[in-house]
Coordinates of C-alpha atoms in Angstrom, one line a residue:
Chain V
M11 CA -11.8 -33.3 16.1
E12 CA -9.5 -30.3 16.3
F13 CA -6.5 -32.8 15.9
H14 CA -7.9 -34.4 13.1
M15 CA -8.4 -30.9 11.2
I16 CA -5.0 -29.5 11.9
I17 CA -3.6 -32.5 10.1
L18 CA -5.8 -32.0 7.1
V19 CA -5.1 -28.5 6.9
G20 CA -1.4 -29.4 7.3
I21 CA -1.8 -32.5 4.0
L22 CA -3.6 -29.5 2.1
V23 CA -1.2 -26.5 2.3
T24 CA 1.8 -29.4 1.2
V25 CA -0.4 -30.4 -1.5
A26 CA -0.9 -26.6 -2.2
V27 CA 2.9 -25.6 -2.0
Y28 CA 3.8 -28.2 -4.2
L29 CA 1.1 -27.1 -7.1
L30 CA 1.9 -23.6 -6.5
L31 CA 5.7 -24.8 -7.3
S32 CA 4.8 -26.6 -11.1
R33 CA 5.5 -24.9 -14.0
N34 CA 2.3 -25.8 -15.5
M35 CA -0.2 -22.6 -14.6
I36 CA -3.6 -24.0 -14.1
R37 CA -1.7 -25.8 -11.3
I38 CA -0.9 -23.2 -9.9
I39 CA -4.2 -21.6 -9.8
L40 CA -5.6 -25.1 -8.6
G41 CA -2.7 -24.8 -5.9
T42 CA -3.8 -21.0 -5.1
A43 CA -7.6 -22.6 -4.5
V44 CA -6.3 -25.7 -2.1
L45 CA -3.8 -23.2 -0.2
S46 CA -7.2 -20.8 0.2
H47 CA -9.2 -24.0 1.7
A48 CA -6.7 -25.0 3.8
V49 CA -6.8 -21.4 5.4
H50 CA -10.2 -21.2 5.8
L51 CA -10.6 -24.9 7.4
L52 CA -7.5 -23.6 9.9
L53 CA -9.6 -20.4 10.5
I54 CA -12.7 -22.7 11.3
T55 CA -10.6 -25.0 13.5
M56 CA -9.4 -22.4 15.4
G57 CA -12.8 -20.8 16.3
G58 CA -12.7 -23.8 18.0
A59 CA -14.9 -27.0 15.8
G60 CA -17.3 -29.3 17.1
E61 CA -17.8 -27.9 20.2
G62 CA -21.1 -26.2 22.0
G63 CA -24.5 -26.0 21.1
V64 CA -26.2 -24.0 18.4
P65 CA -25.6 -20.4 18.9
L66 CA -29.6 -19.6 19.5
L67 CA -31.3 -18.4 22.4
R68 CA -33.8 -20.9 22.9
E69 CA -32.6 -24.2 21.2
S70 CA -30.0 -24.8 23.7
D71 CA -28.6 -23.7 27.1
G72 CA -25.5 -23.3 26.4
P73 CA -22.6 -23.4 26.1
Y74 CA -22.2 -21.7 22.4
A75 CA -21.0 -22.6 19.5
D76 CA -18.7 -19.5 18.1
A77 CA -20.6 -17.9 15.5
L78 CA -17.7 -15.6 14.2
P79 CA -15.7 -17.8 12.4
Q80 CA -18.1 -18.8 10.7
A81 CA -19.1 -15.2 9.3
L82 CA -15.1 -14.9 9.0
I83 CA -14.7 -17.9 6.5
L84 CA -17.8 -16.8 4.6
T85 CA -16.5 -13.8 3.8
A86 CA -13.3 -14.5 2.9
I87 CA -14.3 -17.6 0.6
V88 CA -16.0 -14.6 -1.7
I89 CA -13.0 -13.5 -1.5
S90 CA -10.6 -16.0 -2.8
F91 CA -13.5 -16.9 -5.2
A92 CA -13.6 -13.5 -7.2
T93 CA -9.6 -13.6 -7.2
T94 CA -9.5 -17.5 -8.6
A95 CA -12.1 -16.4 -11.1
F96 CA -9.8 -13.6 -12.2
L97 CA -6.7 -15.5 -12.4
L98 CA -8.2 -18.0 -14.6
V99 CA -9.2 -15.5 -16.7
L100 CA -5.7 -13.9 -17.0
A101 CA -4.4 -16.9 -17.5
Y102 CA -6.8 -17.9 -20.3
R103 CA -5.4 -14.4 -22.0
T104 CA -1.9 -15.1 -21.1
Y105 CA -2.3 -18.5 -23.0
E106 CA -4.0 -16.6 -26.0
E107 CA -1.0 -14.1 -26.6
S108 CA 1.8 -16.3 -25.5
G109 CA 0.6 -19.4 -27.1
S110 CA 1.7 -21.3 -23.9
D111 CA 0.7 -21.9 -20.4
N112 CA 4.2 -23.0 -19.2
M113 CA 5.5 -20.3 -16.5
N114 CA 9.0 -21.0 -18.8
T115 CA 7.8 -19.8 -21.9
I116 CA 5.3 -16.7 -20.1
R117 CA 8.5 -15.4 -18.5
R118 CA 10.4 -15.0 -21.7
I119 CA 7.5 -13.1 -23.3
D120 CA 8.6 -9.7 -24.5
R121 CA 11.9 -9.5 -23.5
E122 CA 13.5 -11.3 -27.0
Chain F
M716 CA -21.8 13.9 12.8
T717 CA -20.5 10.8 14.4
N718 CA -20.6 8.8 10.9
L719 CA -18.2 11.3 8.9
L720 CA -15.0 9.0 9.0
L721 CA -16.9 7.3 7.1
F722 CA -17.7 9.4 4.5
P723 CA -14.2 9.1 3.0
I724 CA -14.5 5.7 2.1
L725 CA -17.9 5.5 1.0
I726 CA -17.7 8.7 -1.3
P727 CA -15.8 6.9 -3.4
I728 CA -17.5 3.6 -3.7
L729 CA -20.9 5.1 -4.7
T730 CA -19.0 7.5 -6.7
A731 CA -17.3 4.2 -8.5
S732 CA -20.6 2.6 -8.3
V733 CA -22.5 5.4 -10.5
L734 CA -19.5 5.3 -13.2
L735 CA -20.3 1.3 -13.8
F736 CA -23.4 2.4 -15.9
F737 CA -22.0 4.4 -18.4
P738 CA -18.1 3.4 -19.2
K739 CA -18.4 4.4 -23.0
R740 CA -18.7 8.3 -22.0
I741 CA -15.4 9.3 -21.4
A742 CA -16.7 13.2 -20.6
A743 CA -18.8 11.9 -18.1
Q744 CA -16.9 9.5 -16.0
R745 CA -13.8 12.0 -16.2
A746 CA -16.7 14.8 -14.3
V747 CA -17.8 12.6 -12.1
T748 CA -14.7 10.7 -10.9
V749 CA -13.4 14.9 -10.0
V750 CA -16.3 15.6 -8.5
G751 CA -16.6 12.5 -6.4
L752 CA -12.7 13.2 -5.6
V753 CA -13.8 16.8 -4.5
A754 CA -16.9 15.4 -2.6
S755 CA -14.3 13.3 -0.6
I756 CA -11.2 15.8 0.5
I757 CA -14.1 18.3 1.5
A758 CA -15.6 15.5 4.3
A759 CA -11.7 14.6 5.0
L760 CA -10.8 17.9 5.6
F761 CA -13.9 17.9 8.0
L762 CA -12.6 15.3 9.5
L763 CA -9.1 16.6 10.0
R764 CA -10.9 19.6 11.1
T765 CA -13.4 17.3 13.9
V766 CA -10.4 15.2 14.7
M767 CA -7.8 17.9 15.7
T768 CA -10.7 19.8 18.0
D769 CA -12.4 16.6 19.7
G770 CA -9.6 13.9 19.5
V771 CA -10.1 10.5 18.3
Q772 CA -13.0 9.5 16.4
A773 CA -14.4 5.7 16.5
V774 CA -17.7 4.5 15.4
T775 CA -18.9 1.0 15.5
L776 CA -20.9 -0.5 12.7
G777 CA -24.5 -1.4 13.7
S778 CA -24.5 0.2 16.9
W779 CA -23.3 -2.8 18.4
P780 CA -20.7 -2.4 21.3
A781 CA -17.1 -1.7 20.6
P782 CA -15.9 -5.1 20.2
F783 CA -18.4 -6.8 19.2
G784 CA -19.5 -4.8 16.4
I785 CA -16.7 -3.7 13.3
S786 CA -15.1 -0.6 14.7
M787 CA -13.6 2.2 12.4
V788 CA -11.5 4.8 13.8
S789 CA -10.0 8.0 13.1
D790 CA -7.0 9.4 14.7
P791 CA -4.7 11.5 13.4
L792 CA -2.1 9.7 11.5
S793 CA -5.5 7.9 9.8
V794 CA -7.2 11.0 8.8
S795 CA -4.1 12.3 7.5
L796 CA -2.6 9.7 5.5
V797 CA -6.4 9.8 4.0
L798 CA -6.8 13.0 2.9
T799 CA -3.0 12.8 1.2
S800 CA -4.5 9.6 -0.4
L801 CA -7.2 11.9 -1.9
L802 CA -5.1 14.9 -3.1
I803 CA -2.5 12.3 -4.8
T804 CA -5.6 10.2 -6.4
L805 CA -7.1 13.5 -7.5
G806 CA -3.7 14.8 -9.3
V807 CA -3.1 11.4 -10.8
V808 CA -7.4 11.3 -12.4
V809 CA -6.1 15.1 -13.4
Y810 CA -2.7 13.8 -14.8
S811 CA -4.2 10.9 -16.3
F812 CA -6.8 12.7 -19.1
R813 CA -3.9 13.3 -21.6
S814 CA -2.0 10.3 -20.7
I815 CA -4.0 6.9 -20.5
G816 CA -5.4 6.8 -23.3
E817 CA -9.1 6.3 -24.5
G818 CA -9.1 2.8 -24.6
R819 CA -8.4 2.4 -20.9
E820 CA -10.6 4.7 -19.9
K821 CA -13.6 3.3 -21.8
Y822 CA -12.7 -0.2 -19.8
F823 CA -13.4 1.0 -16.2
Y824 CA -10.3 3.1 -15.5
Y825 CA -11.6 4.9 -13.4
P826 CA -14.0 2.9 -10.9
A827 CA -10.8 0.8 -11.0
I828 CA -8.8 4.1 -8.9
L829 CA -12.0 4.9 -7.3
F830 CA -12.3 1.0 -5.9
M831 CA -8.6 1.0 -5.2
L832 CA -9.4 4.2 -3.1
T833 CA -11.9 2.9 -1.0
G834 CA -9.8 -0.2 0.4
I835 CA -6.9 2.4 0.8
N836 CA -9.1 4.6 2.6
G837 CA -10.8 1.7 4.9
S838 CA -7.6 0.1 5.6
F839 CA -6.4 3.3 7.0
T840 CA -9.7 3.6 8.8
T841 CA -10.5 0.5 9.5
G842 CA -9.8 -0.7 13.6
D843 CA -10.9 -4.2 13.2
I844 CA -8.4 -6.6 12.1
F845 CA -10.7 -9.1 9.8
N846 CA -12.0 -5.6 8.1
L847 CA -8.8 -5.0 7.6
F848 CA -8.1 -7.9 5.7
V849 CA -11.1 -7.0 3.5
F850 CA -10.1 -3.5 2.5
F851 CA -7.1 -4.9 1.7
E852 CA -8.4 -7.5 -0.9
V853 CA -10.6 -4.5 -1.9
L854 CA -7.9 -2.4 -2.8
L855 CA -5.9 -5.5 -4.0
L856 CA -8.4 -6.8 -6.1
A857 CA -8.5 -3.2 -8.3
S858 CA -5.1 -3.2 -8.5
Y859 CA -5.4 -6.5 -10.1
L860 CA -7.6 -4.6 -12.6
L861 CA -5.2 -1.3 -12.9
I862 CA -2.3 -3.6 -13.5
V863 CA -3.4 -5.5 -16.3
L864 CA -6.4 -2.7 -18.2
G865 CA -4.6 -3.2 -21.5
G866 CA -3.5 -6.4 -22.0
E867 CA 0.3 -5.4 -23.4
K868 CA 2.0 -8.7 -22.8
R869 CA 4.5 -7.5 -20.2
Q870 CA 1.5 -6.4 -18.2
L871 CA -0.1 -9.9 -18.7
R872 CA 3.6 -11.9 -17.6
E873 CA 4.0 -9.4 -14.5
S874 CA 0.1 -8.9 -13.4
I875 CA 0.1 -12.8 -13.0
K876 CA 3.3 -12.5 -10.7
Y877 CA 1.8 -9.8 -9.1
I878 CA -1.5 -11.2 -8.1
L879 CA 0.3 -14.9 -7.5
V880 CA 2.4 -13.1 -4.3
N881 CA -0.6 -11.1 -3.1
V882 CA -3.0 -14.1 -3.0
V883 CA 0.1 -16.4 -1.1
S884 CA 0.2 -13.4 1.3
S885 CA -3.4 -12.6 2.1
A886 CA -3.1 -16.4 2.5
F887 CA -0.7 -16.1 5.1
F888 CA -3.1 -13.0 6.5
V889 CA -5.9 -15.7 7.2
T890 CA -3.7 -18.0 9.3
T891 CA -2.6 -14.9 11.3
V892 CA -6.0 -13.6 12.1
A893 CA -7.0 -17.5 12.8
M894 CA -3.8 -18.1 15.3
L895 CA -4.5 -14.3 16.6
Y896 CA -8.1 -15.3 17.2
S897 CA -7.5 -18.8 19.1
V898 CA -5.2 -17.1 21.4
V899 CA -6.6 -13.7 22.1
G900 CA -10.6 -14.5 20.9
S901 CA -11.2 -10.8 19.5
L902 CA -10.7 -9.2 16.5
N903 CA -11.2 -5.7 17.6
M904 CA -7.3 -3.9 17.3
A905 CA -8.2 -1.8 20.1
D906 CA -9.6 -5.2 21.9
I907 CA -6.6 -7.5 21.1
A908 CA -4.1 -4.3 22.4
E909 CA -5.6 -4.6 25.8
K910 CA -6.0 -8.4 26.0
V911 CA -2.6 -8.6 25.2
T912 CA -1.4 -6.3 27.7
E913 CA -3.6 -8.3 30.4
I914 CA -2.0 -11.7 29.2
G915 CA 1.7 -10.7 28.5
Q916 CA 3.1 -11.0 25.2
S917 CA 4.1 -14.5 25.5
G918 CA 5.9 -16.7 22.7
I919 CA 3.4 -18.0 20.4
L920 CA 1.7 -13.7 20.1
T921 CA 5.3 -12.6 19.3
V922 CA 5.3 -15.0 16.7
I923 CA 2.1 -14.0 15.3
A924 CA 3.6 -10.5 15.9
V925 CA 6.4 -11.5 13.2
M926 CA 3.9 -13.4 10.7
L927 CA 1.9 -10.1 10.8
I928 CA 5.0 -7.9 9.9
L929 CA 5.7 -10.7 7.0
V930 CA 2.2 -10.4 5.6
F931 CA 2.3 -6.4 5.4
G932 CA 6.2 -6.7 4.7
L933 CA 5.1 -8.2 1.8
K934 CA 2.7 -6.1 0.9
G935 CA 5.1 -2.8 2.2
A936 CA 8.5 -4.3 0.2
I937 CA 10.7 -4.9 3.2
F938 CA 13.7 -6.2 2.3
P939 CA 13.5 -10.1 2.0
L940 CA 9.8 -9.4 0.5
Y941 CA 10.5 -6.9 -2.3
F942 CA 11.7 -8.7 -5.1
W943 CA 8.4 -8.9 -7.0
L944 CA 8.0 -5.0 -6.7
P945 CA 10.3 -3.6 -9.6
G946 CA 9.0 -5.8 -12.6
S947 CA 5.2 -5.5 -11.5
Y948 CA 5.4 -1.9 -10.8
A949 CA 7.3 -1.2 -14.4
A950 CA 4.5 -3.0 -16.3
P951 CA 1.7 -0.3 -15.9
P952 CA 1.5 3.0 -17.6
V953 CA 2.9 5.8 -15.4
P954 CA -0.2 7.4 -14.0
V955 CA -1.1 3.7 -12.3
L956 CA 2.9 2.9 -11.7
A957 CA 2.1 6.8 -9.9
L958 CA -0.7 5.6 -7.4
F959 CA 0.8 2.2 -7.0
G960 CA 3.8 3.7 -6.3
A961 CA 2.7 6.4 -3.8
L962 CA 0.1 4.9 -1.9
L963 CA -0.1 1.0 -1.9
T964 CA 3.3 0.0 -0.5
K965 CA 2.3 3.0 2.0
V966 CA -1.2 1.0 2.7
G967 CA 1.0 -2.2 4.5
V968 CA 3.7 0.0 6.0
Y969 CA 1.0 2.1 7.7
A970 CA -0.4 -1.8 8.6
I971 CA 3.3 -2.8 9.8
I972 CA 3.0 0.6 12.2
R973 CA -0.4 -0.4 13.7
T974 CA 1.2 -3.9 14.3
V975 CA 4.4 -2.9 16.3
T976 CA 2.9 0.6 18.1
L977 CA -1.0 -0.5 18.9
L978 CA -1.3 -4.5 19.0
F979 CA 2.3 -5.7 19.7
P980 CA 4.7 -2.9 21.1
H981 CA 5.8 -5.4 24.6
D982 CA 8.7 -7.0 23.3
P983 CA 10.7 -4.6 21.6
G984 CA 13.9 -5.9 22.2
F985 CA 12.9 -9.0 19.3
T986 CA 10.4 -7.5 17.1
H987 CA 11.8 -3.8 17.1
E988 CA 14.8 -5.1 16.9
L989 CA 13.8 -7.3 14.0
L990 CA 11.9 -4.5 12.0
M991 CA 15.2 -2.0 12.6
I992 CA 17.5 -4.7 10.8
L993 CA 15.2 -5.3 8.3
A994 CA 14.7 -1.6 7.8
I995 CA 18.4 -1.2 6.8
L996 CA 19.0 -3.8 4.9
T997 CA 15.6 -2.4 3.3
V998 CA 17.5 0.8 2.8
I999 CA 20.4 -1.0 1.3
A1000 CA 19.3 -3.2 -0.7
G1001 CA 17.3 0.0 -2.4
C1002 CA 20.6 1.8 -2.6
I1003 CA 21.4 -0.9 -4.8
G1004 CA 19.4 -0.6 -7.5
A1005 CA 18.9 2.9 -7.5
L1006 CA 22.1 3.1 -8.6
A1007 CA 21.8 0.3 -10.7
Y1008 CA 19.7 1.1 -13.5
Y1009 CA 19.9 3.5 -16.5
D1010 CA 15.9 3.3 -16.5
L1011 CA 13.8 6.1 -15.1
K1012 CA 11.6 4.2 -13.8
Q1013 CA 13.7 1.3 -11.8
I1014 CA 15.7 4.2 -10.4
V1015 CA 12.7 5.7 -9.2
I1016 CA 10.6 2.6 -7.8
Y1017 CA 14.2 1.6 -6.0
N1018 CA 13.5 5.1 -4.2
I1019 CA 10.2 4.2 -2.8
I1020 CA 12.3 0.8 -1.4
I1021 CA 14.5 3.3 0.5
A1022 CA 11.6 5.2 1.6
V1023 CA 10.0 1.8 3.0
G1024 CA 13.2 1.2 5.1
V1025 CA 13.7 4.7 6.6
I1026 CA 9.8 4.9 7.7
L1027 CA 9.9 1.3 9.5
F1028 CA 13.7 2.2 11.0
G1029 CA 12.0 5.3 12.5
V1030 CA 8.8 3.2 13.7
A1031 CA 11.3 0.8 15.1
Q1032 CA 13.1 3.4 17.1
M1033 CA 9.6 3.6 19.0
N1034 CA 10.8 6.9 21.0
M1035 CA 8.5 10.5 20.1
A1036 CA 11.2 11.9 18.0
G1037 CA 11.6 7.9 15.5
L1038 CA 7.6 8.1 15.7
E1039 CA 7.1 12.0 14.6
G1040 CA 9.3 11.3 12.3
A1041 CA 8.4 8.0 10.7
V1042 CA 4.9 10.2 10.4
F1043 CA 6.4 12.8 8.6
Y1044 CA 8.2 11.1 6.6
L1045 CA 5.3 8.9 5.5
I1046 CA 3.3 11.5 4.2
H1047 CA 6.5 13.7 2.8
D1048 CA 7.6 10.2 0.9
M1049 CA 4.1 9.5 -0.3
L1050 CA 3.5 13.2 -1.5
I1051 CA 7.4 13.2 -3.3
K1052 CA 6.7 9.9 -5.1
A1053 CA 3.7 10.4 -7.1
G1054 CA 5.1 14.3 -8.0
L1055 CA 8.3 11.8 -9.3
F1056 CA 6.4 9.7 -11.1
M1057 CA 3.9 11.8 -12.5
L1058 CA 7.6 13.8 -14.0
I1059 CA 9.1 10.8 -15.4
G1060 CA 6.1 10.2 -16.8
V1061 CA 6.4 13.8 -18.3
I1062 CA 10.1 12.7 -19.9
I1063 CA 8.8 9.4 -21.3
A1064 CA 6.4 11.6 -23.2
I1065 CA 8.6 13.9 -24.6
T1066 CA 11.5 11.6 -25.5
G1067 CA 9.7 8.4 -26.4
T1068 CA 12.1 6.2 -23.8
S1069 CA 12.9 5.3 -20.4
N1070 CA 16.1 4.4 -20.9
L1071 CA 18.4 7.6 -19.6
R1072 CA 21.5 6.6 -22.3
E1073 CA 18.7 7.9 -25.1
M1074 CA 17.8 11.0 -23.6
G1075 CA 19.7 14.6 -23.1
G1076 CA 19.6 18.3 -23.4
L1077 CA 15.6 18.5 -22.2
M1078 CA 16.9 21.7 -20.5
K1079 CA 16.6 24.2 -23.7
T1080 CA 13.8 23.0 -24.6
Y1081 CA 11.8 21.9 -21.9
P1082 CA 13.3 24.4 -18.4
G1083 CA 9.8 24.3 -16.6
L1084 CA 9.9 20.4 -16.2
A1085 CA 13.7 20.8 -15.6
W1086 CA 12.9 22.9 -12.6
T1087 CA 10.5 21.4 -11.6
W1088 CA 12.4 18.2 -11.6
L1089 CA 15.3 19.4 -9.8
V1090 CA 12.8 20.3 -6.8
A1091 CA 11.0 17.5 -6.7
A1092 CA 14.3 15.6 -6.6
F1093 CA 15.9 17.9 -3.9
G1094 CA 12.8 17.3 -2.0
L1095 CA 13.4 13.5 -2.0
A1096 CA 17.1 14.0 -0.8
G1097 CA 15.6 16.1 2.0
I1098 CA 17.5 19.2 1.4
P1099 CA 16.0 22.2 3.9
P1100 CA 13.8 23.0 4.2
L1101 CA 12.1 20.8 1.4
S1102 CA 9.5 18.2 2.3
G1103 CA 12.3 15.5 3.0
F1104 CA 14.2 17.4 5.4
F1105 CA 12.3 17.3 8.7
G1106 CA 10.9 13.8 9.3
K1107 CA 14.4 12.4 8.0
L1108 CA 16.0 14.9 10.9
L1109 CA 13.6 13.2 13.5
I1110 CA 14.2 9.7 12.2
V1111 CA 17.4 10.5 13.1
Q1112 CA 17.3 12.2 16.1
G1113 CA 15.2 9.3 17.4
A1114 CA 18.0 6.7 16.1
F1115 CA 20.3 8.8 18.5
E1116 CA 18.4 8.9 21.0
A1117 CA 18.0 5.0 21.1
D1118 CA 21.5 4.5 20.7
N1119 CA 21.3 3.3 17.7
L1120 CA 24.0 5.5 16.1
W1121 CA 25.3 3.4 13.2
G1122 CA 21.7 2.6 11.9
G1123 CA 21.1 6.6 12.1
I1124 CA 24.5 6.9 10.1
I1125 CA 23.4 4.6 7.5
I1126 CA 20.0 6.8 7.1
L1127 CA 21.8 9.8 6.8
A1128 CA 24.5 8.1 4.7
S1129 CA 21.4 6.5 2.1
S1130 CA 20.4 10.4 1.4
L1131 CA 23.2 11.0 -0.2
I1132 CA 22.7 8.0 -2.2
V1133 CA 18.9 8.7 -3.3
L1134 CA 20.3 12.5 -4.0
L1135 CA 23.1 11.2 -6.6
S1136 CA 20.6 8.4 -8.1
V1137 CA 18.0 11.2 -9.2
I1138 CA 20.7 14.0 -9.9
R1139 CA 22.0 11.4 -12.1
I1140 CA 18.5 11.0 -14.0
F1141 CA 18.9 15.3 -14.1
I1142 CA 22.2 15.5 -15.6
H1143 CA 21.3 13.0 -18.1
A1144 CA 18.0 13.5 -18.9
F1145 CA 18.3 17.9 -18.6
W1146 CA 21.9 18.5 -19.5
G1147 CA 24.4 17.5 -21.8
E1148 CA 24.0 17.5 -26.1
P1149 CA 20.2 17.2 -27.1
M1150 CA 19.2 14.0 -28.4
P1151 CA 16.5 13.9 -31.0
V1152 CA 13.7 13.1 -29.3
K1153 CA 10.1 12.1 -30.2
G1154 CA 8.2 15.5 -29.1
T1155 CA 4.9 15.8 -28.3
S1156 CA 1.7 18.3 -28.6
A1157 CA 1.8 21.4 -26.5
G1158 CA -1.5 20.4 -25.2
I1159 CA -0.4 17.0 -23.6
Y1160 CA 2.8 18.7 -22.5
R1161 CA 0.7 20.8 -20.5
G1162 CA -1.8 19.2 -20.0
L1163 CA 0.9 16.5 -17.8
L1164 CA 2.7 19.2 -16.3
I1165 CA 0.7 20.9 -14.6
P1166 CA -1.1 18.1 -12.6
A1167 CA 3.1 17.4 -11.5
V1168 CA 3.7 20.8 -10.9
L1169 CA 0.7 21.3 -8.8
V1170 CA 2.1 18.0 -6.9
T1171 CA 5.3 19.2 -6.1
A1172 CA 4.4 22.5 -4.9
L1173 CA 2.3 20.4 -2.1
T1174 CA 5.3 18.7 -1.1
V1175 CA 7.0 22.4 -1.4
F1176 CA 4.1 23.7 1.0
Y1177 CA 4.4 20.3 3.2
G1178 CA 8.6 21.4 3.6
V1179 CA 8.4 24.7 4.2
G1180 CA 4.9 24.7 6.3
T1181 CA 6.6 22.2 9.1
E1182 CA 5.7 24.3 12.2
W1183 CA 2.1 24.6 10.7
L1184 CA 1.9 21.1 10.3
R1185 CA 3.5 20.0 13.5
P1186 CA 1.2 19.5 16.1
L1187 CA -1.3 17.4 13.3
M1188 CA 2.2 14.9 13.5
W1189 CA 2.9 15.6 17.0
D1190 CA -0.9 14.4 18.2
A1191 CA -0.2 11.4 15.6
A1192 CA 3.1 10.3 17.1
E1193 CA 1.4 10.6 20.6
I1194 CA -1.4 7.8 19.8
L1195 CA 1.3 5.6 18.3
H1196 CA 3.6 5.9 21.5
Q1197 CA 1.3 5.9 24.0
P1198 CA -1.9 3.2 22.0
S1199 CA -3.9 3.5 25.4
I1200 CA -5.2 6.6 23.9
Y1201 CA -6.4 4.8 21.1
I1202 CA -7.6 1.7 23.0
D1203 CA -10.0 4.5 25.3
A1204 CA -11.5 6.1 22.2
V1205 CA -12.2 3.1 20.6
L1206 CA -13.8 1.2 24.0
K1207 CA -15.2 3.9 25.9
E1208 CA -18.9 3.6 24.3

């Protein structure tokens, strides 16, 4: 289980890096979203995915699953959600100002 | 009062939340902000006294026993950084009254500053590595708002760059925390430090240590990772630049200090050597930048990079002199950078440009500004008895004690370049033939100059009062040198 998850994380990171390196701003933002998913998957895998029972005292006799990584991921997901929302608004505003979503054009705004 | 160390975090966030309700009433915004900051400063002063008399303060949220709950820890280093940040923010807020403009004040400028301050104070205080990530994100999200507020084309362009760099570095941070958790099984920094000592710093832990240095180095702008900083910091208006330059990079530096002294001090031959080489390269790269530009903002921004290198070089020595010098220099640099940025803001307000070639002769018309600049410039370069001197002296002493002769010499030589870079501003802007300037009203000039002079006076006091501050700095360095004091304080309950 963990082995498969790690492979999946690797694939997701590859996709994210490919998207981050493109010139189109929306693709870059999608790249950051995919990257954050990859990182969250890694976080849950590192806590030992698929092992142990429900971490509730009367529901199982243990060993219990580690509940902490899930709490961490919840926090990290909220943060990356907020950042992605902010980036999308910023991208739209930049598109309005510069009339382009191409990073090569945006790089030159205000420099001519 | 055990919860005292939470007040410098809670008061800014509560004040900011109150401010969100009436964004258009500028007078009320200003008043509430100042009141909130003054209250935080009083709380921080009480905390400082408590830490000095009773030792390291620790509280675990929700009263869980220490490694399970989230710990907040105030040791002399973190409380003095919290107090310095609050003082600087108060200065910058007063400075903003006359410079930031109504448009920005009406669109959540003050709440953003206070939210950023929450994140900064939280990062300095937290004793839990995931909580550190959360506070980093709090300060980053507020800084995203501050850097883009106003929506000029240049700001938009630089914001995208700044945010993308930080999003990627946050992803690295979470990856590193995940790896650390899978190896050590804890997130409490004191608990991690104890466990790393028990199991020994194996190869994978050294990898994690280097990853942490890279993550924090990206925020703190160390050598190969500072490329985003000069452009991004130059985009927003001067008060925001002053806050960013004085506080944000220092949070990264503080996190690196904790990483190499508390969490991973066991393999100095690799991690500290690496840090020292990166620090020296950072100093050299910063020096080249500081001499290369004729732009006021860029010159001072590259001086931030030099200072980061000097502080981390002191930390990498891992002896008492080096660490005490690093703590001294860290706080000196926060104060002096705030002062310098506020002063160049005054110059830019008068001349209407930040290009050194288009100004001159301000000495005759604005002598007060000129002399303040000279004092701040000498303080930055470390001319005794001003504030930069003692920290640098200790850092160089630490380098010689640790047999890093060449490193110490490079740090000394960099002081000359720092002096040259800021005196060049003095010569071009204040000496020579007066150039026609845009000018500014006497009210605005005074409103800008007074907070800048006060912050500069604070640095002079910091330099002259070195003897008086020495016990505090000594305690701070001792805890960095012997992490067991910190660990015991957190885990004793």
